[in-house]
PDB file of C-alpha atoms and ligand atoms in Angstrom:
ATOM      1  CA  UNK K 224       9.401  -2.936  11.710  1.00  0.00           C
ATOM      2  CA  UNK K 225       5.766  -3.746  12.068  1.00  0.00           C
ATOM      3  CA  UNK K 226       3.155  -2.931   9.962  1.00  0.00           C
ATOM      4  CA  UNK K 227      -0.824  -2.766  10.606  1.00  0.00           C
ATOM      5  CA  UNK K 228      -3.545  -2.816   8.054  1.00  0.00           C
ATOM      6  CA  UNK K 229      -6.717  -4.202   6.790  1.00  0.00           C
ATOM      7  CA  UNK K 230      -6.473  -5.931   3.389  1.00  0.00           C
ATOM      8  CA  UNK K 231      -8.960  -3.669   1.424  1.00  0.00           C
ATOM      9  CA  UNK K 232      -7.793  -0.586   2.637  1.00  0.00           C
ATOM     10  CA  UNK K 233      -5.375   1.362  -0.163  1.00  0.00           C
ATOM     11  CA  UNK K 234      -3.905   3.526   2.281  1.00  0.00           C
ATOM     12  CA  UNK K 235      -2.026   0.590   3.535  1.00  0.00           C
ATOM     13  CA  UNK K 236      -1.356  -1.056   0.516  1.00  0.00           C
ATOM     14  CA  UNK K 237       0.445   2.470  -0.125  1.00  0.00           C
ATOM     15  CA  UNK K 238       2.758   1.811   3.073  1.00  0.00           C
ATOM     16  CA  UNK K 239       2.996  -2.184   1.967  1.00  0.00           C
ATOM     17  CA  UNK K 240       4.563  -1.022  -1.833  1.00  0.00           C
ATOM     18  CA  UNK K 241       7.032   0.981  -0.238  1.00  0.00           C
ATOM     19  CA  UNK K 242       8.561  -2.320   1.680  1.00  0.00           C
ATOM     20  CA  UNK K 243       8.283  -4.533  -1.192  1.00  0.00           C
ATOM     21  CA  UNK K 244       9.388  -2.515  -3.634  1.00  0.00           C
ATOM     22  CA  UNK K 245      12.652  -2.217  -1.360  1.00  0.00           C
ATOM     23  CA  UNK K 246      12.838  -5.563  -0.921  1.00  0.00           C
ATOM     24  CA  UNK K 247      12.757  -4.848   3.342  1.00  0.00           C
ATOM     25  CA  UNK K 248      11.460  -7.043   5.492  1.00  0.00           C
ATOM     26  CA  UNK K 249       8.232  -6.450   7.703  1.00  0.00           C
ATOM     27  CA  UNK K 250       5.993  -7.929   9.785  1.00  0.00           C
ATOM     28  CA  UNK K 251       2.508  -7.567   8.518  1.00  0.00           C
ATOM     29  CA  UNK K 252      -0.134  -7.607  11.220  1.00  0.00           C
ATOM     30  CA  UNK K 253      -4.169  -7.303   9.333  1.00  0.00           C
ATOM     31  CA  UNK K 254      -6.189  -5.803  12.354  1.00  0.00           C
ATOM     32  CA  UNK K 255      -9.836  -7.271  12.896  1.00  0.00           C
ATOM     33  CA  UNK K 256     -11.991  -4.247  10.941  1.00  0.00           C
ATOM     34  CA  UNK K 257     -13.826  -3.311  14.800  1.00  0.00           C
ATOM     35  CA  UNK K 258     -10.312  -3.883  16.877  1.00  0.00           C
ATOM     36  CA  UNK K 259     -10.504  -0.157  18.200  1.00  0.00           C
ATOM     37  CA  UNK K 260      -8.018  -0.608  21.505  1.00  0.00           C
ATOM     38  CA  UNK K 261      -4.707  -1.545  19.367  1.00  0.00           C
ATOM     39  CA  UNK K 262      -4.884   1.766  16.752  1.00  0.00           C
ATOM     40  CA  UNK K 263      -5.572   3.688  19.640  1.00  0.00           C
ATOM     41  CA  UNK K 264      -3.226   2.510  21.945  1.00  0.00           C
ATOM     42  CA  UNK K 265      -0.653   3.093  19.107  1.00  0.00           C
ATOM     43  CA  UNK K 266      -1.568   6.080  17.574  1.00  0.00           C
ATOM     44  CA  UNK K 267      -4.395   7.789  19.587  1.00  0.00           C
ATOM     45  CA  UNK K 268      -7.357   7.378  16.940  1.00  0.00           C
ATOM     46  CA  UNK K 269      -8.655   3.978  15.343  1.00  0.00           C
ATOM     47  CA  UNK K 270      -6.947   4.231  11.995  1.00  0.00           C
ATOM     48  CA  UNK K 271      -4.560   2.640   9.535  1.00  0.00           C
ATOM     49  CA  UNK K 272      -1.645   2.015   8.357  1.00  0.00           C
ATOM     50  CA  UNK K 273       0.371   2.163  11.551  1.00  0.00           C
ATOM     51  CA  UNK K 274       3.750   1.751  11.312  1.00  0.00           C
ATOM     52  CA  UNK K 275       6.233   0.463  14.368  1.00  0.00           C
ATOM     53  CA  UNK K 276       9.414   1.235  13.758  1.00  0.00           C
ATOM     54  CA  UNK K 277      12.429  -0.361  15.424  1.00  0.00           C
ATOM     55  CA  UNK K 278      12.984   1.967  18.022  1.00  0.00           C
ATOM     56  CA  UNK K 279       9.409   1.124  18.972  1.00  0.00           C
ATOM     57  CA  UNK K 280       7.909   4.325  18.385  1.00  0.00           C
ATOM     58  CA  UNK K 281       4.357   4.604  16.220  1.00  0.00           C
ATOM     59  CA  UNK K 282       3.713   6.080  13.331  1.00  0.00           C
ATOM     60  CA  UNK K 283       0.658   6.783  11.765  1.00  0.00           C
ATOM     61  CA  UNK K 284      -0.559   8.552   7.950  1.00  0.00           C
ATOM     62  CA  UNK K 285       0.028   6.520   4.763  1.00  0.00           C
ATOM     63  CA  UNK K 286       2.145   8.713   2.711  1.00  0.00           C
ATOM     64  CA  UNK K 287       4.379   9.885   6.181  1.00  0.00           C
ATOM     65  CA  UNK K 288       5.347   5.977   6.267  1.00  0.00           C
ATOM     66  CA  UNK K 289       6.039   5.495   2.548  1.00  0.00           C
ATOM     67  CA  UNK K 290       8.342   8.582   2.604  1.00  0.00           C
ATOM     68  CA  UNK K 291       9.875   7.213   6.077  1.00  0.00           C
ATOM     69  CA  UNK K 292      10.545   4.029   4.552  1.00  0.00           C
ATOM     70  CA  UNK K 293      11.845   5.390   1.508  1.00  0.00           C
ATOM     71  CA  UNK K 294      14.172   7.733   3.039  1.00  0.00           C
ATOM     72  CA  UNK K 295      15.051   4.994   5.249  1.00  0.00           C
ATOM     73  CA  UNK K 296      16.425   2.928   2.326  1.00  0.00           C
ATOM     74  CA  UNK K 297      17.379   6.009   0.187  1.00  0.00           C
ATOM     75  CA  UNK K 298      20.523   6.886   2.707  1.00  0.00           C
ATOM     76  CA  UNK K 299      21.693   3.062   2.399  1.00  0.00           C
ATOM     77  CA  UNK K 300      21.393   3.274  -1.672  1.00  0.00           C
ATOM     78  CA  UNK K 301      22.067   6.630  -3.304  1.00  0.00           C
ATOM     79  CA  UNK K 302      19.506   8.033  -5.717  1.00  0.00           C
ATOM     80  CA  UNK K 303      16.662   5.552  -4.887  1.00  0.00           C
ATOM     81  CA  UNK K 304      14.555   8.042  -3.489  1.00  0.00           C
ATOM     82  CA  UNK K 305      10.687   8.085  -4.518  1.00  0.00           C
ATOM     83  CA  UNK K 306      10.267  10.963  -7.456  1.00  0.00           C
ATOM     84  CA  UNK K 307       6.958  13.015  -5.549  1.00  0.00           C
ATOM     85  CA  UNK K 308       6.001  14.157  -9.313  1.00  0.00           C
ATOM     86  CA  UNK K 309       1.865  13.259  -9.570  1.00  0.00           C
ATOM     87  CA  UNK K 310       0.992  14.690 -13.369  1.00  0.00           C
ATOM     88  CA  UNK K 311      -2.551  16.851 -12.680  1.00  0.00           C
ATOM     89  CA  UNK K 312      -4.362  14.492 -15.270  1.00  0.00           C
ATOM     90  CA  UNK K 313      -3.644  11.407 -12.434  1.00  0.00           C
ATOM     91  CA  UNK K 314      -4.778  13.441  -9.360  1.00  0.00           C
ATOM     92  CA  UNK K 315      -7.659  14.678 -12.034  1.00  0.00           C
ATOM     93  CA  UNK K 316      -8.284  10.937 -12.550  1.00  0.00           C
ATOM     94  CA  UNK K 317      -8.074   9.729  -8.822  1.00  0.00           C
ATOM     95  CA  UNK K 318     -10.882  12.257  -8.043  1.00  0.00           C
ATOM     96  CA  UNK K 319     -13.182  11.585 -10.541  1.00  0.00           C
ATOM     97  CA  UNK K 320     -12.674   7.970  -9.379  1.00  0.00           C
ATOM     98  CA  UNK K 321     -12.623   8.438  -5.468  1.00  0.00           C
ATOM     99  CA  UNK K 322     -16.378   9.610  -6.108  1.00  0.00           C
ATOM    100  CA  UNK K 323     -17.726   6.407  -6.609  1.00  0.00           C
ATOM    101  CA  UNK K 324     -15.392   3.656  -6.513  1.00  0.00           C
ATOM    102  CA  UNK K 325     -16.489   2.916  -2.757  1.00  0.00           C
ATOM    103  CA  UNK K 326     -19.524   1.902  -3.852  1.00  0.00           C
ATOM    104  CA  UNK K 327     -18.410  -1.279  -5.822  1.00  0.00           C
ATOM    105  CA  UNK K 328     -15.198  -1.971  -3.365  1.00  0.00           C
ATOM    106  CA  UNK K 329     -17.291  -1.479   0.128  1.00  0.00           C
ATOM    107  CA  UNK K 330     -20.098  -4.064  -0.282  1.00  0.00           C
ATOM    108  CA  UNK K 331     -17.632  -6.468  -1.486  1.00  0.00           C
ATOM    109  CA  UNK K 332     -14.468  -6.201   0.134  1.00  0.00           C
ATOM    110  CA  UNK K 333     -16.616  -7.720   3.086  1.00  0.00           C
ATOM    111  CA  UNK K 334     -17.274 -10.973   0.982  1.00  0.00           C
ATOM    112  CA  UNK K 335     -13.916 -11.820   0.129  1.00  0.00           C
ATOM    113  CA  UNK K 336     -12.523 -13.211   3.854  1.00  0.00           C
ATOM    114  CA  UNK K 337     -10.081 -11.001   3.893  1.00  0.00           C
ATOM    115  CA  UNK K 338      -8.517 -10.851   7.542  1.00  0.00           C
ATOM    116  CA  UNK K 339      -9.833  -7.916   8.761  1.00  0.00           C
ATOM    117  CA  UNK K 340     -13.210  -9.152   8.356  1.00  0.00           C
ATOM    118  CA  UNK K 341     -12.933 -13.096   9.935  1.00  0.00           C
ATOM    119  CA  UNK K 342     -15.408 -12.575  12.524  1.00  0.00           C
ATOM    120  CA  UNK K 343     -19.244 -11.351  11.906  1.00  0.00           C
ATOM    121  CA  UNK K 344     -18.594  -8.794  14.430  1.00  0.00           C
ATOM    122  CA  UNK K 345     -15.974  -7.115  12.525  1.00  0.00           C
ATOM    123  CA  UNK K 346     -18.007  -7.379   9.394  1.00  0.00           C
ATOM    124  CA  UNK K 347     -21.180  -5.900  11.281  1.00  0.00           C
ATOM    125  CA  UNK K 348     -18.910  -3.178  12.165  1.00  0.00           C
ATOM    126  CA  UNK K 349     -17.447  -2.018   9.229  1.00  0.00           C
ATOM    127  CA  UNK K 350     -21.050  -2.368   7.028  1.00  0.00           C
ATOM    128  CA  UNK K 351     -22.298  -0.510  10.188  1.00  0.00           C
ATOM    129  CA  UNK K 352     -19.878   2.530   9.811  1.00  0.00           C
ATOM    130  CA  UNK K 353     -19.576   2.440   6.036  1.00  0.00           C
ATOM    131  CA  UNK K 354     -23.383   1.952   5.176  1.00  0.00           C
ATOM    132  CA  UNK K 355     -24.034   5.800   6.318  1.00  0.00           C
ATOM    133  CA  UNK K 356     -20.860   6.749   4.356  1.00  0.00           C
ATOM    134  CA  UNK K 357     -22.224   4.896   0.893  1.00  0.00           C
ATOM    135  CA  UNK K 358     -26.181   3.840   1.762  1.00  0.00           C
ATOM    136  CA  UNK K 359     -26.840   0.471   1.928  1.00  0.00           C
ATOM    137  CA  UNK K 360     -24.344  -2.261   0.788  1.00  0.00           C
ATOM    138  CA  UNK K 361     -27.240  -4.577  -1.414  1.00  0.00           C
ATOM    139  CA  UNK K 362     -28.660  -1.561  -2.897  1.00  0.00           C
ATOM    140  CA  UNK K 363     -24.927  -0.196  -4.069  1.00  0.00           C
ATOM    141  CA  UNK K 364     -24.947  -4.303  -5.443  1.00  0.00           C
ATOM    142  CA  UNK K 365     -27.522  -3.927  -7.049  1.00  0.00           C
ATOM    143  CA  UNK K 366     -26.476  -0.850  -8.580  1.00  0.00           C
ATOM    144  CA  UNK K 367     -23.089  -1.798  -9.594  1.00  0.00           C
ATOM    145  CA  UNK K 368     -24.145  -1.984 -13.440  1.00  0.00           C
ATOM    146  CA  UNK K 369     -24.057   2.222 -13.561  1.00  0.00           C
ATOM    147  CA  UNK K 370     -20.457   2.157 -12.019  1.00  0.00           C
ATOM    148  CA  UNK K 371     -19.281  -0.004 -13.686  1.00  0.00           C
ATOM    149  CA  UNK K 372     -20.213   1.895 -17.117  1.00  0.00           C
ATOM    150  CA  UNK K 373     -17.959   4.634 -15.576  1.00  0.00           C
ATOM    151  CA  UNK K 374     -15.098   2.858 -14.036  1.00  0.00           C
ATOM    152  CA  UNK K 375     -15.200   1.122 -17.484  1.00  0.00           C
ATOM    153  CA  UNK K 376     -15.533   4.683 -19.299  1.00  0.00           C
ATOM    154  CA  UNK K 377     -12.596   6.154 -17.087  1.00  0.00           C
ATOM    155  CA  UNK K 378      -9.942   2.862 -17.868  1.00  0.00           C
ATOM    156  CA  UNK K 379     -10.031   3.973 -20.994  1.00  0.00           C
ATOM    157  CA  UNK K 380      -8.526   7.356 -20.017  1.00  0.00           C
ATOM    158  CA  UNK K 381      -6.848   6.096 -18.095  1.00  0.00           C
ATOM    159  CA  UNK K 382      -4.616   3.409 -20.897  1.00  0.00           C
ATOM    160  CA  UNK K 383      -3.660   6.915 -22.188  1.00  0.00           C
ATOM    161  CA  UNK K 384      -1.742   7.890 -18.990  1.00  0.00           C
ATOM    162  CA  UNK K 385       0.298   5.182 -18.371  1.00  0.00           C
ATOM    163  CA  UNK K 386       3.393   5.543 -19.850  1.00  0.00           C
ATOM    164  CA  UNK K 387       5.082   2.550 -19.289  1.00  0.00           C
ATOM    165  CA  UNK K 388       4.418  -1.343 -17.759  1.00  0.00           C
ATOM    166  CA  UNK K 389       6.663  -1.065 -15.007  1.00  0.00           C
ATOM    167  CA  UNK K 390       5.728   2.312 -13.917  1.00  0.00           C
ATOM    168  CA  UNK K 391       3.411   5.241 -14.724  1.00  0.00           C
ATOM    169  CA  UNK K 392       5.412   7.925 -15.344  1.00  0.00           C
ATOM    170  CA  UNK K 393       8.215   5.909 -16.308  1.00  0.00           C
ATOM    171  CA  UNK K 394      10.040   5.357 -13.257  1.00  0.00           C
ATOM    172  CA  UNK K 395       8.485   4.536 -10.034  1.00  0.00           C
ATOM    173  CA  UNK K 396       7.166   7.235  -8.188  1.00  0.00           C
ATOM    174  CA  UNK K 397       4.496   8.681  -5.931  1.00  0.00           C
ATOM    175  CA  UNK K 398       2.082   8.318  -8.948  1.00  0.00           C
ATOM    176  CA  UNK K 399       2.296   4.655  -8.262  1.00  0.00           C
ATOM    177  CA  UNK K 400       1.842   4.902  -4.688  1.00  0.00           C
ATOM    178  CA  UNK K 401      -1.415   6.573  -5.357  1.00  0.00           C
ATOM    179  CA  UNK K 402      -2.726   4.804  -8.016  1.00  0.00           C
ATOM    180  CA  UNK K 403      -2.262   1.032  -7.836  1.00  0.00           C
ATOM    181  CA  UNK K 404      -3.765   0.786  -4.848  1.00  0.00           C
ATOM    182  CA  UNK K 405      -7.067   2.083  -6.018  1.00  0.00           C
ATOM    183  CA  UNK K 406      -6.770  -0.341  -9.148  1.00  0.00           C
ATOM    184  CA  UNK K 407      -5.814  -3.117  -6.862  1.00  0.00           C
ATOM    185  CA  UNK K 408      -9.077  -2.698  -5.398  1.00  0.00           C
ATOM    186  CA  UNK K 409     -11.061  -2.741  -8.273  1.00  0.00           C
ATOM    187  CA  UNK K 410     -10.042  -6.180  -9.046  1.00  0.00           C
ATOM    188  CA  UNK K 411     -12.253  -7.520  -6.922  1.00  0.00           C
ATOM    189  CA  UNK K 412     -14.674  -5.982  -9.298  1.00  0.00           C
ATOM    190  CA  UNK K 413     -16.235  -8.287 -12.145  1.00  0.00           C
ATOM    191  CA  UNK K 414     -16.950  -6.923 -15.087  1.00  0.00           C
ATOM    192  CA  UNK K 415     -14.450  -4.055 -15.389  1.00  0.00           C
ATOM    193  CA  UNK K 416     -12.751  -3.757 -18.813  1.00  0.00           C
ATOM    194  CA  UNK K 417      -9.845  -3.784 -18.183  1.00  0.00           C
ATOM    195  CA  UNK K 418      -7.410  -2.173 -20.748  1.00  0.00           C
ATOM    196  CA  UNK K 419      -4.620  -3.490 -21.651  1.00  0.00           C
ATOM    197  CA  UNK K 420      -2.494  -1.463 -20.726  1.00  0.00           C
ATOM    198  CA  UNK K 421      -3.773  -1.181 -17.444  1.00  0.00           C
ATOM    199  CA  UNK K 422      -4.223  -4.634 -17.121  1.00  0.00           C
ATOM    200  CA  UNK K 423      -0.540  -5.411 -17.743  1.00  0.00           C
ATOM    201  CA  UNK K 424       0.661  -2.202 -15.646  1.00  0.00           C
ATOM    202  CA  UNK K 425      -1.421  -3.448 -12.506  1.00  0.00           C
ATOM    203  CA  UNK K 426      -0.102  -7.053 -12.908  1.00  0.00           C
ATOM    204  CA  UNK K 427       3.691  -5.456 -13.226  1.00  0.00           C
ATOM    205  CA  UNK K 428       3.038  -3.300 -10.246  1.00  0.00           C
ATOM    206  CA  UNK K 429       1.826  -6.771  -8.500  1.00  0.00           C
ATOM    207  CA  UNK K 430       4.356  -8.592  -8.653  1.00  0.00           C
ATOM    208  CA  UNK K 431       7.376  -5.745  -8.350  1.00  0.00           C
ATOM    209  CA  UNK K 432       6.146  -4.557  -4.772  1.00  0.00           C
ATOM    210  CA  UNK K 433       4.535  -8.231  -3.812  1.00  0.00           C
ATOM    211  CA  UNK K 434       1.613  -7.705  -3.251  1.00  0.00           C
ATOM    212  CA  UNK K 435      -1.427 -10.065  -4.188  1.00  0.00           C
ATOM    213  CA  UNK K 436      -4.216  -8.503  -6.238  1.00  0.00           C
ATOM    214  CA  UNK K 437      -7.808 -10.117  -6.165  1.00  0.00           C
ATOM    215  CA  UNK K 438      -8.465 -11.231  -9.505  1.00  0.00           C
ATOM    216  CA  UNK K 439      -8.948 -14.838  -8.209  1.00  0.00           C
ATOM    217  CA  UNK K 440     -12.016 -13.660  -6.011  1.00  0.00           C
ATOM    218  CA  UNK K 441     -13.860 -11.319  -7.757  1.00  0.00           C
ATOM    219  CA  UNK K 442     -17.082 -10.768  -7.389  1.00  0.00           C
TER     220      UNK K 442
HETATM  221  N1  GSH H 749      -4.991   9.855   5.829  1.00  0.00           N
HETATM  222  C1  GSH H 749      -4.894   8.474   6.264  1.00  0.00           C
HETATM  223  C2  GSH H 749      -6.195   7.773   5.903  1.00  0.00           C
HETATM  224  C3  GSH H 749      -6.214   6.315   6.366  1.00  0.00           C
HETATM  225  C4  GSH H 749      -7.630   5.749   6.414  1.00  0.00           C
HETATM  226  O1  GSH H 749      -8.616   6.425   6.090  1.00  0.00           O
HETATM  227  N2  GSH H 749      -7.728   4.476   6.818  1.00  0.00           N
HETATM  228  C5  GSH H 749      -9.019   3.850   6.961  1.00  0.00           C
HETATM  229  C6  GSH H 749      -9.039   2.459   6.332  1.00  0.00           C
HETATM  230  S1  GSH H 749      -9.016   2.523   4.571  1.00  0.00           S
HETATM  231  C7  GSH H 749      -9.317   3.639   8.438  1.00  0.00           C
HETATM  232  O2  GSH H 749      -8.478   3.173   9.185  1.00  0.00           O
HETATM  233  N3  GSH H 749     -10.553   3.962   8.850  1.00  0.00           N
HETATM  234  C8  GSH H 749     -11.052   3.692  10.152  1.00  0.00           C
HETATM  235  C9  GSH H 749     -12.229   2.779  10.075  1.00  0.00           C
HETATM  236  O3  GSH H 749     -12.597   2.369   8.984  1.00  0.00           O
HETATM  237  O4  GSH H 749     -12.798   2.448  11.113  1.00  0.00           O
HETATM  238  C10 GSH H 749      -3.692   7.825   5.612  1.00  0.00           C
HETATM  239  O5  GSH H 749      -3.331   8.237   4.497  1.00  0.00           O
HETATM  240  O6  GSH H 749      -3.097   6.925   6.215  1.00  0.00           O
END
């Protein structure tokens, strides 16, 4: 199967835990950010994650390909299937996030050569579309002192939630799906406090579906 994605995007690392949490095999194909022909060709609208699957047919919508995958695996091992239990205090949290945390990823996602962005046209493009989504990128920069106060504020609810290292809830489950790839993204972030328990749940999550966080590059 064939997977396409852009780095930053946490819609696709949703679709990229599913594989390496099962241990299956994929080829992973990063689009250029302004590539419009090949997510339309596949899937009729320029968006991602796009799953191929073997048969050769396209698939598009995050959450449709982690519960294809899953199912996909769960009739070759019995019980494996992905628990679709999200507690209301982790949607509650992902909201309160999802209203600002664009504003420290966007501007610099861009900065980090990450593959979807290795030409300055595909840059231009995506600061292009995103700037009259979040204003512009230097002034959300410069800004990034007042979000950070809140990410920092809501970590700390958020230690309280996580139940356990290896997964939120416990077990792995659609909780995880939804969350670590929002927290993935934030370590690209300097400056966030990090709370333990986060800290050590995002690092767990890491390295169980393999996939790199961006600690190293943070800006
Ligand atoms: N509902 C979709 C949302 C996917 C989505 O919004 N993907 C973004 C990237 S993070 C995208 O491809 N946007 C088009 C663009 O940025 O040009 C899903 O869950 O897969």
């Amino acid at each position: 199967m064939k997977l396409y994605t852009y780095d930053h995007c946490p819609y696709c690392t949703r679709a990229r835990m599913i594989f390496g949490w099962h241990n299956i095999d994929f080829e992973h194909i990063i689009l250029l950010n302004d590539d419009e022909s090949t997510p339309v060709g596949l899937i009729g609208k320029k968006m991602v994650p796009i799953l191929v699957k073997a048969d050769g047919t396209a698939m598009g919508e995050s959450l449709d390909i982690v519960r294809f995958v899953d199912n996909a695996t769960a009739t070759q091992q019995a019980g494996s299937r992905l628990p679709e239990n999200v507690r209301p205090e982790i949607e509650a949290w992902l909201a309160e996030i999802n209203e600002y945390q664009n504003r420290l990823i966007m501007p610099r996602c861009v900065q980090l050569n990450l593959a979807e962005f290795a030409t300055q046209s595909a840059i231009a493009y995506f600061v292009n579309k995103k700037t009259a989504y979040i204003g512009d990128f230097s002034e959300n920069l410069k800004n990034s002192a007042q979000y950070l106060a809140k990410i920092n504020a809501d970590l700390i609810d958020l230690a309280d939630l996580i139940h356990s290292p290896e997964a939120t809830n416990g077990v792995f489950s659609m909780e995880d799906i939804l969350l670590f790839p929002i927290l993935r993204n934030l370590s690209m972030v300097k400056g966030v406090d990090w709370q333990k328990p986060v800290l050590t749940y995002l690092e767990n999550m890491s390295a169980q579906t393999k996939i790199d966080l961006f600690s190293d590059r943070a800006i």
